[in-house]
Structures are given as C-alpha cells and as structure tokens.
Short mmCIF file of C-alpha atoms and ligand atoms in Angstrom, two decimals:
data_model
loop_
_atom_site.label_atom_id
_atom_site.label_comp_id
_atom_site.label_asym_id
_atom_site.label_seq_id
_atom_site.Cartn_x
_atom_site.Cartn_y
_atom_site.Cartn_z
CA UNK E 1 0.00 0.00 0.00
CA UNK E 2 1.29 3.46 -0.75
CA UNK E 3 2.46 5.56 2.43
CA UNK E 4 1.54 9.66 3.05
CA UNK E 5 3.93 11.42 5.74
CA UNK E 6 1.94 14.33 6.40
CA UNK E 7 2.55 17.49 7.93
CA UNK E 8 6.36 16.83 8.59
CA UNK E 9 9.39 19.67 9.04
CA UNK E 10 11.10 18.21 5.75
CA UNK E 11 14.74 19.13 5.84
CA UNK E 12 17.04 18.67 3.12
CA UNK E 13 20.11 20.11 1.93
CA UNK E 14 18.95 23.56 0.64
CA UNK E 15 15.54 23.76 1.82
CA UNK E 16 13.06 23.43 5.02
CA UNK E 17 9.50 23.74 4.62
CA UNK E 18 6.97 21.94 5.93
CA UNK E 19 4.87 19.25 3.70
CA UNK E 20 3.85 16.00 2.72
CA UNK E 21 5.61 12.96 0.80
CA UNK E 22 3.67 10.15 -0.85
CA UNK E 23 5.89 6.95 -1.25
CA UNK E 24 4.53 4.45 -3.54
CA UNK E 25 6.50 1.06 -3.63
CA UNK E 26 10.16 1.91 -3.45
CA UNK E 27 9.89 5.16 -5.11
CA UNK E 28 8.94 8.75 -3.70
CA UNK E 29 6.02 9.99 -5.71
CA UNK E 30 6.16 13.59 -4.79
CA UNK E 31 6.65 16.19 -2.57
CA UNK E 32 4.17 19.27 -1.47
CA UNK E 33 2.11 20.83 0.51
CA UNK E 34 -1.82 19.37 1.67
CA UNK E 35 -1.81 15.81 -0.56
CA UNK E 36 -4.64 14.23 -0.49
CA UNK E 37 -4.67 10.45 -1.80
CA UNK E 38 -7.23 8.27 -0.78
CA UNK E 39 -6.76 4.38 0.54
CA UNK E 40 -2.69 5.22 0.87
CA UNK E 41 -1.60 4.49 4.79
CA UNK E 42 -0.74 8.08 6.74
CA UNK E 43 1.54 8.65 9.66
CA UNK E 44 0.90 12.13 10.56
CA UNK E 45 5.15 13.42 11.01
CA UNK E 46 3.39 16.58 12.90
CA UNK E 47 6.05 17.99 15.38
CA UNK E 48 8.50 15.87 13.62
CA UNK E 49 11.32 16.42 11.36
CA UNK E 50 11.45 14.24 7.93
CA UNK E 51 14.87 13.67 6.27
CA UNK E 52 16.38 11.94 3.58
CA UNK E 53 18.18 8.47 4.96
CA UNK E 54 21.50 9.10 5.71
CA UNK E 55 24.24 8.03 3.82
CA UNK E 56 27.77 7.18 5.26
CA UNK E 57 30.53 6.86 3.13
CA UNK E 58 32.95 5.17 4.97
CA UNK E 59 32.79 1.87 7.14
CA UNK E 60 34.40 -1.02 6.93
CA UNK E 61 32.52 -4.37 7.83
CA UNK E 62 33.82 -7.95 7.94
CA UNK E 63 37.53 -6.45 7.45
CA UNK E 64 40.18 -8.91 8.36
CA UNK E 65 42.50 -6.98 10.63
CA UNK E 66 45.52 -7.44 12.87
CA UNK E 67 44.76 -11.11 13.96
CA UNK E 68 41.03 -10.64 13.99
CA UNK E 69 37.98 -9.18 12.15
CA UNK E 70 36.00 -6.16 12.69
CA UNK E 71 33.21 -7.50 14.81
CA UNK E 72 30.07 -5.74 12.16
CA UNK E 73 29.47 -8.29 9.58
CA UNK E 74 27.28 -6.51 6.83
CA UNK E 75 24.03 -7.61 8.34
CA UNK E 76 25.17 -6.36 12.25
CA UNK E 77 26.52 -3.23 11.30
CA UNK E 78 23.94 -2.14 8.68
CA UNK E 79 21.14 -2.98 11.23
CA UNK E 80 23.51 -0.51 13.59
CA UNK E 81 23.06 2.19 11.01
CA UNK E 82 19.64 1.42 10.26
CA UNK E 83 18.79 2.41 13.93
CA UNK E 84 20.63 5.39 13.97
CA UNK E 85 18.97 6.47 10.79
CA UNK E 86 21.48 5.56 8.06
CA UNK E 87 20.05 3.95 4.98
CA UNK E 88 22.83 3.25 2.29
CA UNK E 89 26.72 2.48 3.66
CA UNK E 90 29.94 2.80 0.99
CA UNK E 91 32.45 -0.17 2.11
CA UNK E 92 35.75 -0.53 0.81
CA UNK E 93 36.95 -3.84 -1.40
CA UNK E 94 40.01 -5.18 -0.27
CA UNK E 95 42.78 -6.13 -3.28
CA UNK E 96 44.76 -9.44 -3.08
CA UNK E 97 46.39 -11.34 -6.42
CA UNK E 98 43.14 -11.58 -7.69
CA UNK E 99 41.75 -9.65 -10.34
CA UNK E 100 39.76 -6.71 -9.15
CA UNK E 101 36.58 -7.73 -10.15
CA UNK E 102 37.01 -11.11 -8.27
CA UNK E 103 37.70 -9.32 -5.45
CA UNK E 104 34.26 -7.15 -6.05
CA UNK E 105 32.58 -10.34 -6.60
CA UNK E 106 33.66 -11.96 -2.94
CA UNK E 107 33.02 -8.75 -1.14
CA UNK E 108 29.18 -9.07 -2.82
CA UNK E 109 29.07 -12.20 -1.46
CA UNK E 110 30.12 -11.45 1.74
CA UNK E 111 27.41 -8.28 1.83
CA UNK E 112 24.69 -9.79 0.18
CA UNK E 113 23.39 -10.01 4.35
CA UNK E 114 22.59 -6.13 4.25
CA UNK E 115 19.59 -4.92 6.01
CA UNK E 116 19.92 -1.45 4.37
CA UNK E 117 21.47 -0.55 1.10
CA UNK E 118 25.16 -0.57 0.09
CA UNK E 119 27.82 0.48 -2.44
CA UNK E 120 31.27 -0.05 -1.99
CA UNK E 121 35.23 1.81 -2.96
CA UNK E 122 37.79 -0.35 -4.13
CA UNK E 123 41.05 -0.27 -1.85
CA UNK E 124 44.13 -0.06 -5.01
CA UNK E 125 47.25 -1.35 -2.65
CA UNK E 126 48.89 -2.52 -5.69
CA UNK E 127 49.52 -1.07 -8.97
CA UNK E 128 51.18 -2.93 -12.00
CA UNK E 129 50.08 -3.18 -15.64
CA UNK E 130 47.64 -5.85 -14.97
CA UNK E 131 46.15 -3.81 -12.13
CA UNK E 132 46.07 -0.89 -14.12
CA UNK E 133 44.32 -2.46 -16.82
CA UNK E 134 41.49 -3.52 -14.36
CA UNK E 135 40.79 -0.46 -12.89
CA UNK E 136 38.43 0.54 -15.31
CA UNK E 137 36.34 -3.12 -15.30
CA UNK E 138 35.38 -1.72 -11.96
CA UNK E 139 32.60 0.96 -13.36
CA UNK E 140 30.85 -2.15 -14.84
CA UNK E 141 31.00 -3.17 -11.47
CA UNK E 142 29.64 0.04 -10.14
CA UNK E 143 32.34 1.04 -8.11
CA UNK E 144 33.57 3.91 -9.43
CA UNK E 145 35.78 5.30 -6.55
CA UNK E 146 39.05 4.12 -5.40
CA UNK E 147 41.24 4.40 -1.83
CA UNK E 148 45.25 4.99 -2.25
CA UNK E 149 47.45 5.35 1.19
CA UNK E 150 50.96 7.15 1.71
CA UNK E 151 50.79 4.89 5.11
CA UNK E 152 51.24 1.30 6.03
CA UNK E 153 54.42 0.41 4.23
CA UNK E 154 55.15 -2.80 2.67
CA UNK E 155 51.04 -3.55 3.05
CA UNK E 156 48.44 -0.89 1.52
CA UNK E 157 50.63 1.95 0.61
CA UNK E 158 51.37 3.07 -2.80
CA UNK E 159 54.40 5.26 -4.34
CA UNK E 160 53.60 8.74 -5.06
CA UNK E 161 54.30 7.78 -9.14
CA UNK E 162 51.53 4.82 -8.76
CA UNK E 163 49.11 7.47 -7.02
CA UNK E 164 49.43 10.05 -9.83
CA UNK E 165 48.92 6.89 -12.78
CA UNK E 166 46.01 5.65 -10.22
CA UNK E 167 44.45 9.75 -10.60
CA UNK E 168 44.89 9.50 -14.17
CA UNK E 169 43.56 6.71 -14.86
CA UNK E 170 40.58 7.67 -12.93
CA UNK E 171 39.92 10.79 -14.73
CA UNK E 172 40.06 8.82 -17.67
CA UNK E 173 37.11 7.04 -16.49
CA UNK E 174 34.80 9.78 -14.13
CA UNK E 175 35.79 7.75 -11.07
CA UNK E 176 37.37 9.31 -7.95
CA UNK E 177 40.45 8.87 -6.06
CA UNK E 178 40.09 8.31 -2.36
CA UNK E 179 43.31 9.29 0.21
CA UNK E 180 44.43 8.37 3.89
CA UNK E 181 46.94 10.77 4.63
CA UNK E 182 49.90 9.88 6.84
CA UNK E 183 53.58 9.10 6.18
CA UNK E 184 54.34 5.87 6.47
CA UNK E 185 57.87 6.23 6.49
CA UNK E 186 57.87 8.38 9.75
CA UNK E 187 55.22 6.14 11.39
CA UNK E 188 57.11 2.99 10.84
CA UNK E 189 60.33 4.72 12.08
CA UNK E 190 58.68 6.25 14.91
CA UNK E 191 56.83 3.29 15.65
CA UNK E 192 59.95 0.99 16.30
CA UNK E 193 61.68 3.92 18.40
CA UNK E 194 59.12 3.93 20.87
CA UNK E 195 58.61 0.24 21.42
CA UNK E 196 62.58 -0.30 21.63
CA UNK E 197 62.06 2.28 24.30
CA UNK E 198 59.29 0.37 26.02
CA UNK E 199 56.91 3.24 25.19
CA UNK E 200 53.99 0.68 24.57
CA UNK E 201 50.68 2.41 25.94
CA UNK E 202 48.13 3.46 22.87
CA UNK E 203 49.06 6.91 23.45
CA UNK E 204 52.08 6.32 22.29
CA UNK E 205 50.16 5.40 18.83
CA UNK E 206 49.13 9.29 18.64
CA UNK E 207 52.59 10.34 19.21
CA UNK E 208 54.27 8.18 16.76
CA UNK E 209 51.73 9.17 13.92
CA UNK E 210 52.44 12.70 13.86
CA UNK E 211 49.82 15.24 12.46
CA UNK E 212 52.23 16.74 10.36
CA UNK E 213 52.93 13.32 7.98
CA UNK E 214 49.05 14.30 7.38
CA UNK E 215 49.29 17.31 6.57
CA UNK E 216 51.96 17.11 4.35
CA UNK E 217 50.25 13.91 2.55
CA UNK E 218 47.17 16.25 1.88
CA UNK E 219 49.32 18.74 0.21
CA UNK E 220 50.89 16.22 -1.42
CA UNK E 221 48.07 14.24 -3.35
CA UNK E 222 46.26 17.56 -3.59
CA UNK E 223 49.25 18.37 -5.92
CA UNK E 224 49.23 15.28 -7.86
CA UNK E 225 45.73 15.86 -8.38
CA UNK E 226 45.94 18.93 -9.48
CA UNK E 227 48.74 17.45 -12.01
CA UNK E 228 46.90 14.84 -13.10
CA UNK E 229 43.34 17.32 -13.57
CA UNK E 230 41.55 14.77 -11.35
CA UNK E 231 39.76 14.73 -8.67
CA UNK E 232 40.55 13.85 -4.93
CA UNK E 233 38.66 12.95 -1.87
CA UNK E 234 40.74 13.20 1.70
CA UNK E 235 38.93 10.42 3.59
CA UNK E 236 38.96 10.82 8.05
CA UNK E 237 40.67 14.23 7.89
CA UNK E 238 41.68 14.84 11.73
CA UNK E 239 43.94 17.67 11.55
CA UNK E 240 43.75 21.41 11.80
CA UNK E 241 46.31 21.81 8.91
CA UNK E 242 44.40 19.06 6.77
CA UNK E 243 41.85 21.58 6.54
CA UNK E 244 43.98 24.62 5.68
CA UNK E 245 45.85 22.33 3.12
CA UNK E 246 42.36 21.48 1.51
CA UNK E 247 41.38 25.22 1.35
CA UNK E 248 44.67 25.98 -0.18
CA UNK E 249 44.16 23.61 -2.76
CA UNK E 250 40.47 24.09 -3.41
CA UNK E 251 40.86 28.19 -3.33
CA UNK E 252 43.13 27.57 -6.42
CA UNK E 253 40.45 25.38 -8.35
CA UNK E 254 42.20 21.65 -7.29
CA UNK E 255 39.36 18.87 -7.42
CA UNK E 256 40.02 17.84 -3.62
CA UNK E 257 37.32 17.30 -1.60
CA UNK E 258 37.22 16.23 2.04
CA UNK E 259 35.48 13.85 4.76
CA UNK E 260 35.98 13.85 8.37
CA UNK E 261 34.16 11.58 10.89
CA UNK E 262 32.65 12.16 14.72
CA UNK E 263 35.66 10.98 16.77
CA UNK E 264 37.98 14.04 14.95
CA UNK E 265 35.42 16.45 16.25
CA UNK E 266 35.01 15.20 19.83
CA UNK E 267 37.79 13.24 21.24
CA UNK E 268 41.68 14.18 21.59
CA UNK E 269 45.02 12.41 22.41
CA UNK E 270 43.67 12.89 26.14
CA UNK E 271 41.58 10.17 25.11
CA UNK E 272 44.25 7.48 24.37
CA UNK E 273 46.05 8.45 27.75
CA UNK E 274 43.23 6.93 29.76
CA UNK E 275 43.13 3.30 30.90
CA UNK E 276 40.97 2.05 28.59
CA UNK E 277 42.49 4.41 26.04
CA UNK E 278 42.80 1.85 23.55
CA UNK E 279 38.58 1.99 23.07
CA UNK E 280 39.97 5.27 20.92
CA UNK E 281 42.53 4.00 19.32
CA UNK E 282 42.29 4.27 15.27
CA UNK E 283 44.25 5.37 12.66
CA UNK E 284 44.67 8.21 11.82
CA UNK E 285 44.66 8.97 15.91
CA UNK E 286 42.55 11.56 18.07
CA UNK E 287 44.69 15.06 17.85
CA UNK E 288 43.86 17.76 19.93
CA UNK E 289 41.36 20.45 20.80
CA UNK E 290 42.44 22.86 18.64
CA UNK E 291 42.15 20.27 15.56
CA UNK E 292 38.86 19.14 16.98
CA UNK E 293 37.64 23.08 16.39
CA UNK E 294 39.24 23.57 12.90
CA UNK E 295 37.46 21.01 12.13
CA UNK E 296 34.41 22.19 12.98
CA UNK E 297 34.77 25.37 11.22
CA UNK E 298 35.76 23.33 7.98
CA UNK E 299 32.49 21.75 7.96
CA UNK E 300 30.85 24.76 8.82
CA UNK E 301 32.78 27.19 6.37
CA UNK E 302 31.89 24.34 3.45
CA UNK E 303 36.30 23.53 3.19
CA UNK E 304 34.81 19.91 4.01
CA UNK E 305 32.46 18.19 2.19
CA UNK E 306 31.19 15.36 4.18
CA UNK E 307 30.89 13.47 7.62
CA UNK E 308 31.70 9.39 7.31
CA UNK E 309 32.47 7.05 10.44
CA UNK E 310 35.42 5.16 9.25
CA UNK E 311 33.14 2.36 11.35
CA UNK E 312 35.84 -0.31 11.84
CA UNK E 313 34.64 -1.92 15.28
CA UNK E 314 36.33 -4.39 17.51
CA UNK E 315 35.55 -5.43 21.00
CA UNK E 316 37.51 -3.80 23.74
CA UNK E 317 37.80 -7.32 25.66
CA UNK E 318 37.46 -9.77 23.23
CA UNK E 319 37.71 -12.39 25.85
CA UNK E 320 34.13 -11.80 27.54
CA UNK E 321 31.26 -12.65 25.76
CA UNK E 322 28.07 -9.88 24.68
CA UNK E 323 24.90 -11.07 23.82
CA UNK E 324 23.62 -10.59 20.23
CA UNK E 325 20.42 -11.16 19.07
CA UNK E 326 19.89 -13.87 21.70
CA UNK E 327 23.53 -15.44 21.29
CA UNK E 328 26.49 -14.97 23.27
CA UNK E 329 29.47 -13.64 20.87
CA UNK E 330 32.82 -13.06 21.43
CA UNK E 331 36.08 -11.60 18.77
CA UNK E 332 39.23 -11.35 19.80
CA UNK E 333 40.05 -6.99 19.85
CA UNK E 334 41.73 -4.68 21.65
CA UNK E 335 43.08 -6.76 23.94
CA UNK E 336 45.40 -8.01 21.41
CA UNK E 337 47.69 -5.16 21.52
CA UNK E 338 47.80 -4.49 25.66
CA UNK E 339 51.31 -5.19 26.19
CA UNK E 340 52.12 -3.37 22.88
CA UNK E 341 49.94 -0.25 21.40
CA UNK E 342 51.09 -1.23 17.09
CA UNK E 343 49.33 -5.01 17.93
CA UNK E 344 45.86 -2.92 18.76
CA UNK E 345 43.17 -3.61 15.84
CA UNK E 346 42.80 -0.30 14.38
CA UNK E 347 39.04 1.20 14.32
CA UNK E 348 36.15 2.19 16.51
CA UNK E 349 32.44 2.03 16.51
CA UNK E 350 30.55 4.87 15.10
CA UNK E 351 28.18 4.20 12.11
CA UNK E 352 24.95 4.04 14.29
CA UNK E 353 26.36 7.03 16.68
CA UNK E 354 27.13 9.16 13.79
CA UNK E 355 23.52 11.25 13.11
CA UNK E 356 21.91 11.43 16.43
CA UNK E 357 25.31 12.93 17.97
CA UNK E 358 26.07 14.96 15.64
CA UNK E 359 22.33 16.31 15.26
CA UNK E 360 23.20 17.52 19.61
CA UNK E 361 27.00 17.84 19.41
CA UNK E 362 26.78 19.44 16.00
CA UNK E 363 23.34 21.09 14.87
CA UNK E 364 21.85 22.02 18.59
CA UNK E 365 25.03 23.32 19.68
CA UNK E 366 25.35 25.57 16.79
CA UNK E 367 27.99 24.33 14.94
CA UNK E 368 26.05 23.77 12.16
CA UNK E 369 22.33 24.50 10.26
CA UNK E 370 19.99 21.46 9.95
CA UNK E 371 20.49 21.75 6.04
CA UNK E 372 24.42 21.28 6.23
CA UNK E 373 23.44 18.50 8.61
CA UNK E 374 21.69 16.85 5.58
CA UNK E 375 24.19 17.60 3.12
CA UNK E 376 26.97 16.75 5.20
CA UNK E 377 25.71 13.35 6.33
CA UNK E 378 23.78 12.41 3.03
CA UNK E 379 23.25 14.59 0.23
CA UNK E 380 26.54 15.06 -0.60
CA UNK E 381 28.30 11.51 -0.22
CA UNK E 382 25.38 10.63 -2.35
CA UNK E 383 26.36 13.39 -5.11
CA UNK E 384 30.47 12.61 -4.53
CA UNK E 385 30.16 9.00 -5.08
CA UNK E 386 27.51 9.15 -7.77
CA UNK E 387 24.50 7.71 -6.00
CA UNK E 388 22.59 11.23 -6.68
CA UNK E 389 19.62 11.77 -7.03
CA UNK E 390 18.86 8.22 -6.41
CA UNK E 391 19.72 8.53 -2.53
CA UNK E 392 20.71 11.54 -0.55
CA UNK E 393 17.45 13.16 -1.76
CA UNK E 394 13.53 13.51 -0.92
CA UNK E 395 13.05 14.23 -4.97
CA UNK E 396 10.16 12.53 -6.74
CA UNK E 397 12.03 9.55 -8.19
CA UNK E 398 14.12 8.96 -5.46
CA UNK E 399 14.22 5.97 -3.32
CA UNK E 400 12.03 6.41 -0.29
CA UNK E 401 15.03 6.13 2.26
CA UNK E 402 13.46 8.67 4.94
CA UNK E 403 14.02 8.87 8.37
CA UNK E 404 11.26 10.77 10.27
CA UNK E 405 13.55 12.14 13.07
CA UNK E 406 11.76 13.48 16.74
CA UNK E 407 13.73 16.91 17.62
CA UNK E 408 11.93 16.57 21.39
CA UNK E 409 13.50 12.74 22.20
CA UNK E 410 15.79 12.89 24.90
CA UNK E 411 17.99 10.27 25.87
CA UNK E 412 21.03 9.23 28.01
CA UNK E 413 23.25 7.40 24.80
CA UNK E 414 25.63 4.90 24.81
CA UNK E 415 25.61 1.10 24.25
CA UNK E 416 21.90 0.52 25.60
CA UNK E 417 21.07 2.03 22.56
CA UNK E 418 23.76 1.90 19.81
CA UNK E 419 23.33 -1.53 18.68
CA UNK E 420 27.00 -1.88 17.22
CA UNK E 421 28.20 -5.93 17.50
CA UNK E 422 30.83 -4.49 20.55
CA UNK E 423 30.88 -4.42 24.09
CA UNK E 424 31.41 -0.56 24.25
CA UNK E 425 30.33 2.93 23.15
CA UNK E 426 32.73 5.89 22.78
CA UNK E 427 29.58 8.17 23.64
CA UNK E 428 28.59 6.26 26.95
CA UNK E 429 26.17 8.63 28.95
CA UNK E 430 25.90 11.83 26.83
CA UNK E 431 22.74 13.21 26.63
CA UNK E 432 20.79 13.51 23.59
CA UNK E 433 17.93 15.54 22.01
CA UNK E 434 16.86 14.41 18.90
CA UNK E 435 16.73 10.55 18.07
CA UNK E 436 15.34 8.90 14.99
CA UNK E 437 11.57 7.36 15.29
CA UNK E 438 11.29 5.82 12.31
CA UNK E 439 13.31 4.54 9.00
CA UNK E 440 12.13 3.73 6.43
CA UNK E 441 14.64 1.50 3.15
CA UNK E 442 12.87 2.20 -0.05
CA UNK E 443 9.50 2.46 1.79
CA UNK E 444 10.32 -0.37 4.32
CA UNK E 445 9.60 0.13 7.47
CA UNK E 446 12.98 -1.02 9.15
CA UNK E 447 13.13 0.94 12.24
CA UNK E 448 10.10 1.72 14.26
CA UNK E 449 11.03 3.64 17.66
CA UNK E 450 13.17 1.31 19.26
CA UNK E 451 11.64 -1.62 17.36
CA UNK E 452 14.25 -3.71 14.70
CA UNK E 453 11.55 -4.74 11.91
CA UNK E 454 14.14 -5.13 9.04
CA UNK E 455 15.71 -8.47 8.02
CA UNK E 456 19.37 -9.36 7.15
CA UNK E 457 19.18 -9.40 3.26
CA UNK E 458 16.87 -6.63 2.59
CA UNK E 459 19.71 -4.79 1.97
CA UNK E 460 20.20 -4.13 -2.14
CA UNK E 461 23.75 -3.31 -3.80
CA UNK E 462 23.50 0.38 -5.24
CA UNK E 463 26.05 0.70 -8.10
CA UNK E 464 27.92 4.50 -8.08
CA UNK E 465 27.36 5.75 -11.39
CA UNK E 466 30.74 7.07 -12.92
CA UNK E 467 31.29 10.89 -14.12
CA UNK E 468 29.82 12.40 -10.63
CA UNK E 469 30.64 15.79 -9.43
CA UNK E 470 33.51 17.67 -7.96
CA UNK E 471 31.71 19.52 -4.60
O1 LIG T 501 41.67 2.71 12.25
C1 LIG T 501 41.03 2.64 11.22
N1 LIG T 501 40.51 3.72 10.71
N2 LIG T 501 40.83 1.50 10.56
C2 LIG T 501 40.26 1.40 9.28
C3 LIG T 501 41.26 1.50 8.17
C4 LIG T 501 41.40 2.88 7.55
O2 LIG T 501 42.50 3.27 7.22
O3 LIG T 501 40.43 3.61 7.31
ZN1 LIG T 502 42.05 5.07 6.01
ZN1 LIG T 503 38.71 3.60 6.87
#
C-alpha cells in the first residue's frame, strides 16, 4: 500500500518547509504541501522532522585486521546504522592477487546479508600493468571510486608515481580517487623507536603518527591531483592543517574534496592516555582540541564536504562474551595489543552514533544548520560517489530512504542504545535531544522507535554511477 507522511518539518540540503511525501513502492512519488490520496496508509510526522536516509561513506565491515575481524558483519553493522537512521553504507573492497573484479565479486558475497542498502570503494594497494588495466572493469562493477594510502608500508601503501597513474587513470574514467593521509615512512620509524624504548601504551600510537605526515600527505596528493586534472577525496581528515591544506588547494580550483568523521570532532590524544584508552585508538589517531575546532569550522565554512564514520569496530575485551540477538558472541580486539599499542586492531564504533550525535554535538550546539546537517551526512556523499539523485534526496524519483527524526526525544546514549556488535560505546552517557523514530529503506519500514523490523538481506547493492561531481 502506498504511504503519506503528512505534515512533517522536511529538511534537506537547501531547503526546510513543511509538507507532505507520498511513497509508492520503493519510489517517492512527490513532494508538497496538503496531498490528499485516498486508501494510501498516513503517519501524521506533525512535530516531527522528515529527512532523507542518511548516507555514510565510509565503514568497513567484515575487514580482516591485525589477527582478527572487525566485529560488524554486513548484516550487524547495517542494522547498527539502520537504527541510527542511516540507509545506504559505501564499504571498501580489499585487493589481493586476484583480479579486481574477483575481489568485487567476494566482497558481494560477503554483503549480500545487508539490512539497508550498500555500495562499496575499491582499496588499489597494488599497482602494475595488470592492475592498471582492471581499474576501469570496476565501473561495470559500479564502483567507481578508489582508496590509495601514503601509510602502512610494505602492506596498503602506494608510491607517489603509482598514485598520480592511479588519478589518471581515474579521470580517464569519471571515477574518484580516495586518500588516507599519513607518512608511512615516519610512522614505521617512529613506531619501532618507541617500542625499543618500552613506550607501549596506545598513546604512544598518537605520538608516533604525527599530524604533520598528514598534513603534508594532503598537500601532497592535492598536488598530484591537481597534475593529473583529477579529482581527490581526503577520507577521516583529523587535523587542523588538513583543513587549511584542503582550502589551499580548493581556493586555487584543485578537485580535492574532504570527509571527516565524529571521533575528529570530539575526542583528543587525552583520550588514548586513559586506561581504557585503547577503546579510541584508530588510525589516523585523536589530535587535539584545537584540531577538533578547525574542524568544525571546515564543515561549517563548506572547506569539508562530508561526515563518514570510518566504522571499523572491535571489542575492547574480546575475551568476555556480549549477547547478540539472543547469542552470546565473542572476537578477539583490543586486547590483542595491551602489552604493545602497534598489535591494537585499528578502528572504533561509530556508524549508528554518527547522526543522532552529531544532530546535539553538531546542529543544537550551533555548529552547524539542519540543512548542512543533511548535506553533510547524506546529500553530498550521495552526489560525490555518484548515488545522486537516487539517494541523498527527498526528490520525486528517489528511493524512499526517509528517516522521520523526533527533535523533542531525549535520551542518556551509549551502548543501551547503539546496537554496534561491541561491548562498548565511545559516547557512553551523553545526553541527547533528537533521536530517529522511524526509517524507512525504499518504503520499508525497518526501524520503528526502538523496534528492529528489518531483516538481514533486505539490503540491495547500489552501483555509483561514474562521471559524478567535484563539490
Ligand atoms: O583505524 C582505522 N581507521 N581503521 C580502518 C582503516 C582505515 O584506514 O580507514
Ligand atoms: Zn584510512
Ligand atoms: Zn577507513
């Protein structure tokens, strides 16, 4: 049956007004004020805000990691999402010997347990001919975006010559190069200094990834893309002079684009010093307050272009069991590394946590408007990545991923609600206002208050449509 939202606060990346959408099957039908359809089912979203699903860009579920595996599988972290009103997730594609679209084709095996939609970036951690050849395969795919790294030596990084041929070659094809910025050199230098020195606490993973190797890597690939006319997204930017790099670059017409994620805006180094410091520990690391507020005023002055998670979780104590779903689960995590901070699985929770704290942390406290909210959090992934106007959008046409969001819902957050497969919640006990009521996956009804009423495999993949725009 065909579904009326009436009467809602509809909020979307340019625009708030209030009005009414009619969903029939998968599809919005349209958009305006007073519709009147007869035998259609109505929720009345008076008093309510009504927003397009959100999109996050950047998680990473069912990653092999350090000895263990990030503890969301595709169906337990998109149900995460799905409760904290994200309706589409990019992942990333991991490269081995295979060819590329092999390794597309085991990752859709792997996700075909969605409960929410899903598109995915393909991790390049090794160029050659062959490789290079394959890249462009991968837009048949519908993956049209693809992650380089000046970090991890010897494992994912790539030469600065194989980053500019990896730009060209997407140009050539309207896809999109993705960065982490860090030196690896420095780290891995830096790294075995400390531990010789028996500096093995996880702060001592801040200290021996210094901001700087960022910045400079943002300048950097900003240069190459500029080179190679292509353009450039800086995924989990975390540093004040990340941001001032960016605007540098994008004030003299480079392509470059840029994502940060929750953690960069809240949490510090301080963080890492505690005893359970390792809960924060993820690469790139927490900085400092200052960083934490340039940040903010990136997103805010429009130098960034989008909030992600980088949602890579693992257990703090993988030892003791949590219940899930009515079985007890265990994964080996943190605990891996607590003699020795560089043996810690890299990552943290955050794909479910990501709109309603940042909706109080972010909107509420006045960092930023409700609109940038939505374009920040889903309009624009969904334009970067070519997903637009598909998702990201309340258009007629669209898919009807809408969350119908209560501004007056207060709550004490933190693991009761945040339904992430962990045992721990980096926002335990902060108080929200504003909390999602219902979510609805191309006019599925998959969240309902604090009701799960989705299903592993509803879930569809979304292919990213090649030639999308430069924000
Ligand atoms: O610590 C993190 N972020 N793990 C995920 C891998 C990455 O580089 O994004
Ligand atoms: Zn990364
Ligand atoms: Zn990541």
């Amino acid at each position: 049956m065909a579904l009326l939202i009436k009467s809602g606060t509809i909020i979307t990346a340019s625009e708030t007004f209030t009005g009414d959408i009619l969903v029939e099957g998968e599809k919005i039908s349209s958009v305006g004020a007073n519709l009147h359809v007869d035998g259609v089912e109505v929720i009345d979203a008076a008093g309510k805000l009504v927003l397009p699903g959100g999109i996050d860009p950047h998680v990473h579920l069912d990653l092999p990691m350090a000895g263990t595996v990030s503890s969301d599988d595709h169906y337990t972290g998109t149900k995460a999402a799905a409760f904290g009103g994200t309706t589409t997730v990019l992942d990333f594609v991991s490269q081995d010997t295979s060819p590329l679209t092999a390794n597309v084709g085991a990752w859709r095996l792997k996700a075909e347990k969605a409960a929410i939609d899903y598109a995915a970036h393909m991790n390049i951690t090794r160029l050659d001919q062959k490789v290079a050849g394959e890249i462009p395969d991968l837009v048949e795919e519908g993956i049209t975006s693809l992650k380089v790294f000046t970090a991890y030596n010897g494992r994912l990084r790539l030469q600065d010559g194989e980053i500019f041929r990896v730009l060209r070659i997407a140009r050539e094809r309207g896809m999109i190069t993705m960065l982490h910025a860090e030196n690896g050199d420095v780290i891995d230098l830096l790294v075995a200094e400390a531990l010789v020195s028996g500096h093995t606490t996880p702060e001592w993973h801040a200290r021996t990834r210094p901001a700087w190797g960022a910045v400079e890597a943002v300048l950097r690939a900003s240069a190459l893309a500029a080179q190679a006319e292509a353009p450039l997204y800086i995924v989990h930017m975390n540093v004040a002079g990340e941001v001032d790099q960016l605007r540098y670059a994008r004030e003299r017409g480079v392509k470059v684009m840029g994502e940060t994620c929750p953690q960069y805006l809240f949490f510090s180094i301080e963080h890492l010093r505690r005893s359970d410091g390792a809960k924060w520990l993820c690469s790139p690391p927490m900085r400092t307050p200052e960083d934490n507020d340039r940040l903010w005023k990136g997103l805010a002055d429009g130098t960034i272009q989008t909030i992600g998670t980088d949602h890579c979780p693992f257990f703090f104590d993988g030892t003791k069991p949590i219940t899930y779903e009515g079985t007890s689960i265990a994964i080996p995590g943190k605990e891996l590394g607590k003699d020795d901070f560089s043996k810690v699985p890299n990552g943290l929770p955050g794909v479910g946590d990501r709109l309603p704290v940042m909706w109080t942390y972010g909107v509420r406290a006045g960092h930023i408007t409700p609109n940038q909210f939505v374009a920040l959090t889903s309009t624009n992934p969904a334009k970067i990545f070519g997903l637009y106007p598909r998702k990201g959008s309340l258009l007629p046409g669209a898919d009807a991923d809408i969350v119908i969001w209560d501004p007056e819902r207060r709550l004490t957050y933190g693991i009761a609600y945040a339904k992430h497969r962990t045992d721990y919640n980096l926002y335990e006990g902060w108080e929200l206002v504003g909390y999602p009521d219902k979510v609805f996956l191309r006019g599925n009804l998959i969240v309902d208050g604090d009701r799960w009423v989705g299903r592993s495999g509803m879930g569809r993949f979304i292919p990213c449509q090649p030639g999308a725009p430069a924000l």
